[in-house]
Coordinates of C-alpha atoms in Angstrom, one line a residue:
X18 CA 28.0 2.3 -2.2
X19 CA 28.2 -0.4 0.5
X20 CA 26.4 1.8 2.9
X21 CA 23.4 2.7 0.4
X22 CA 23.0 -0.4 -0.1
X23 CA 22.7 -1.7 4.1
X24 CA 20.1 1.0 4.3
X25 CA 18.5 1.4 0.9
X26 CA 18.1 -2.5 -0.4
X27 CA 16.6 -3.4 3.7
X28 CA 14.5 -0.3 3.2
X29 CA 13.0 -1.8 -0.1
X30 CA 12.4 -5.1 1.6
X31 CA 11.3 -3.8 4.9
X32 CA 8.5 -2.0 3.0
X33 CA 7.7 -5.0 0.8
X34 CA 7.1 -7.5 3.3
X35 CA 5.1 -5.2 5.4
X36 CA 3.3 -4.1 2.6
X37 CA 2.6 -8.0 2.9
X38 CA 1.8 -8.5 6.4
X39 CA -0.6 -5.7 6.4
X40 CA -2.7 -7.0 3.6
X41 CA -2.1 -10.5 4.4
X42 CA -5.7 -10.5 6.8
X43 CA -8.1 -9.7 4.4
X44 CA -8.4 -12.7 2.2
X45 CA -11.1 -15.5 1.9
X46 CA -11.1 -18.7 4.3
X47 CA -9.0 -21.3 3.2
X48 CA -10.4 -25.0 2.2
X49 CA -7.0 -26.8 1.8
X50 CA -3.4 -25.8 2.6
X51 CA -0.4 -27.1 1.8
X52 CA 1.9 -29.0 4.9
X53 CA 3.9 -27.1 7.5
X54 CA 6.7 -28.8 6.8
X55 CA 6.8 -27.6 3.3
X56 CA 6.0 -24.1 4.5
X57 CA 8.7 -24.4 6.9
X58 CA 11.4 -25.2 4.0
X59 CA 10.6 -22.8 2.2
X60 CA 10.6 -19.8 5.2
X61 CA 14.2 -20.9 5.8
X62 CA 15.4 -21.6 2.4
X63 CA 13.9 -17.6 1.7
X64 CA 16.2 -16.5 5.2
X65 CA 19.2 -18.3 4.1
X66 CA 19.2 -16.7 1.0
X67 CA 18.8 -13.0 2.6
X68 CA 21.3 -13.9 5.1
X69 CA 23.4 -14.8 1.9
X70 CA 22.6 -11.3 0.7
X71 CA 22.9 -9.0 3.8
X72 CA 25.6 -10.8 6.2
X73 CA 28.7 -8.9 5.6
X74 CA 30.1 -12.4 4.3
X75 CA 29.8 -15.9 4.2
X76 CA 32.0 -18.7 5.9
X77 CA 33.2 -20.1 2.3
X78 CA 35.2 -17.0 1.0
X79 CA 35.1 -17.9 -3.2
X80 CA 31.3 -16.7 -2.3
X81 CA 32.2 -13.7 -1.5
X82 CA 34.3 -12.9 -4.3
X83 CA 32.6 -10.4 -7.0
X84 CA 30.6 -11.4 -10.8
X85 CA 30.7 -7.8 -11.1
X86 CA 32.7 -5.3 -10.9
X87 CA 31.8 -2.7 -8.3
X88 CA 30.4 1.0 -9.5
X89 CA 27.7 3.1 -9.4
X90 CA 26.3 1.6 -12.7
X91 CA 25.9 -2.0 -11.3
X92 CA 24.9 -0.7 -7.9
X93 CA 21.7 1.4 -9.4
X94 CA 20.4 -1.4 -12.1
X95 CA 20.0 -3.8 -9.5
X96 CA 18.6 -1.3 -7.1
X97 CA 16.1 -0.4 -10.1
X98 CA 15.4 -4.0 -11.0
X99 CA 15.1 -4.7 -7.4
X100 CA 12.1 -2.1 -6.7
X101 CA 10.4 -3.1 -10.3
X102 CA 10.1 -6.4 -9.3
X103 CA 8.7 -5.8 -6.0
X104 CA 6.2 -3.4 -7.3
X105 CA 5.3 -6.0 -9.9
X106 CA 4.8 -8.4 -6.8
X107 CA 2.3 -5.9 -5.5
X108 CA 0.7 -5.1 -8.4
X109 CA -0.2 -8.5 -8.8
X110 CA -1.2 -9.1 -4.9
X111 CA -3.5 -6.2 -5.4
X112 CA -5.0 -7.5 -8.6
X113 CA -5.3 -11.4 -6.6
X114 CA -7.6 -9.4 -3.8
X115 CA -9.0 -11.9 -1.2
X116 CA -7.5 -14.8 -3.1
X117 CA -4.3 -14.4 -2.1
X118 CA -2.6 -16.6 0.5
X119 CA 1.1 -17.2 1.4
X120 CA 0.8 -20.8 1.4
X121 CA -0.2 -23.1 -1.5
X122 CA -3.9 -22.9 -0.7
X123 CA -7.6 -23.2 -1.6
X124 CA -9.8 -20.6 -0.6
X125 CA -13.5 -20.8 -0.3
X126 CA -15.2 -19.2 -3.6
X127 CA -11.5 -19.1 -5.1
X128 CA -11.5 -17.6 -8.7
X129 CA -9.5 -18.1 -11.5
X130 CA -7.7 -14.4 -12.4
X131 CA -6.1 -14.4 -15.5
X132 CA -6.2 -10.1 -16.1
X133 CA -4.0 -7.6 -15.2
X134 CA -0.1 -8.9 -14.3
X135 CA -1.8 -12.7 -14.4
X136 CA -2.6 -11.7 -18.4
X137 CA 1.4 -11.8 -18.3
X138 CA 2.6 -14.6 -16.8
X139 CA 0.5 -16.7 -14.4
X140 CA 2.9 -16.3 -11.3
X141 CA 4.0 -12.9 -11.3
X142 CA 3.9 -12.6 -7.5
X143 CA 7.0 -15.6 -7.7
X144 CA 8.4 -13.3 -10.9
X145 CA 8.4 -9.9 -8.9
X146 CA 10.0 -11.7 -6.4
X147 CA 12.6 -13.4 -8.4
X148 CA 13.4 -10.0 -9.8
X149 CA 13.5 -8.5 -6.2
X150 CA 16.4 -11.1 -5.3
X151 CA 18.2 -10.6 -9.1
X152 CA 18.6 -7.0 -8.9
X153 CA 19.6 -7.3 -5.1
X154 CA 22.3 -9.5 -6.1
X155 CA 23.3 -7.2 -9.1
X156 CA 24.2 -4.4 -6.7
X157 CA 26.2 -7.0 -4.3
X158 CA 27.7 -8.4 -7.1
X159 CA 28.8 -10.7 -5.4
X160 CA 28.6 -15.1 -6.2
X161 CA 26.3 -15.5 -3.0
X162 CA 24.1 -13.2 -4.8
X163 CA 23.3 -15.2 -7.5
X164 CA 23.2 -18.0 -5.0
X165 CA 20.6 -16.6 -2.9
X166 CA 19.3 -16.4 -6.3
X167 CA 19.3 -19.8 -7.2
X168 CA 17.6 -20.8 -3.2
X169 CA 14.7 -18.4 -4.5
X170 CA 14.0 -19.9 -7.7
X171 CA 14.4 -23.5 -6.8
X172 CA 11.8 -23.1 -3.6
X173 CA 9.6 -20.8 -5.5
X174 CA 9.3 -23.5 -8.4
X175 CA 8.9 -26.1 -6.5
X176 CA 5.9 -24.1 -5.0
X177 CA 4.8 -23.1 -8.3
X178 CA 4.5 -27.1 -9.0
X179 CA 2.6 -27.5 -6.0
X180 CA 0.4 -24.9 -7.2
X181 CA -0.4 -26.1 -10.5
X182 CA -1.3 -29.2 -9.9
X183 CA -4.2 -27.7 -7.6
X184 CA -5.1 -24.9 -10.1
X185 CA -5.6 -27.5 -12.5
X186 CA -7.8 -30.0 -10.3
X187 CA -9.8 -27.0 -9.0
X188 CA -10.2 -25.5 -12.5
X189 CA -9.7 -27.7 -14.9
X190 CA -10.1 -26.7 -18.6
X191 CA -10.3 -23.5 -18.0
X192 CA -6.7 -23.4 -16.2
X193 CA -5.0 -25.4 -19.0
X194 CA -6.1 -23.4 -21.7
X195 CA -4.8 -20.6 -19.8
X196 CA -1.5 -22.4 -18.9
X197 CA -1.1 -23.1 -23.3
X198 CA -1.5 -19.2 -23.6
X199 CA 0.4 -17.5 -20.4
X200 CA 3.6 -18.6 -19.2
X201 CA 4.5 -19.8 -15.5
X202 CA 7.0 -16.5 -15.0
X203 CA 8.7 -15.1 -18.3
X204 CA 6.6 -13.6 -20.6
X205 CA 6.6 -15.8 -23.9
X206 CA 9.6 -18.2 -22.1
X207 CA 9.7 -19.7 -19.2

């Protein structure tokens, strides 16, 4: 299984963020951005937790110690979580259009979307991701999975904050009856 998963797991990503890249040059202009330094974080915080993922193993050896046992079972649900949250992630990149941005950001003309995945929950770029890095660290099984994990979610929430707080002073109302009806990422939860 370990060499599916150095060529079929990168493969998945690989795709992913160049799916990404290559769409990433037709969006509106932007008005306001968030800091570098905050980008910055966040870019490392995303490579530490893929180095936690794909580096044969970590300096602190309880990490690489297994929450799972190892077979074909484990190996496939992550690797099926893993692309179903990446092509969630698209889905919902495709459905933002010329919206989109990597950073927190205002574009010119930005509109509210609330259809398609955003009729789910009202991140599900951050969701498809989280899933990406969940079923990833399924199929490692492994306790840096789950704390590459934990590096995801605690970056992409703090971004999610960040991102709030301008959705709701750009769109007021509108976004806060939409945040009472559709959750941040988990359907009817979180």
């Amino acid at each position: 299984m370990s060499l599916i998963y150095n060529y079929l797991f990168p493969a998945m990503w690989i795709s992913y963020f160049t799916y990404w890249w290559a769409m990433s040059r037709n969006v509106k202009a932007t008005e306001r951005t968030e800091s570098a330094p905050s980008r910055l974080v966040r870019a490392v915080s995303i490579l530490c937790a893929f180095a936690l993922l794909w580096l044969p193993s970590v300096p602190l050896p309880w990490l690489n110690q297994r929450f799972l046992p190892r077979g074909v079972w484990c190996f496939w649900s992550g690797a099926a979580v893993t692309a179903g949250g990446l092509l969630f992630s698209v889905w919902a990149r495709r459905h933002l259009g010329a919206n989109w941005s990597q950073a927190v950001t205002l574009k010119q003309d930005h509109e509210l979307i609330t259809s398609g995945p955003y009729a789910l929950v009202r991140h599900p770029i951050y969701t498809g991701l989280l899933l990406g890095f969940v079923g990833s660290a399924v199929a490692l099984g492994e306790w840096r999975g789950l704390l590459a994990v934990a590096l995801v979610f605690a970056v992409l929430w703090h971004k999610l904050r960040l991102e709030e707080k301008w959705m709701r002073a750009q769109f007021g109302e509108p976004y806060a009856i939409y945040s009472r009806r559709v959750r941040a990422l988990v359907p009817y939860i979180v």
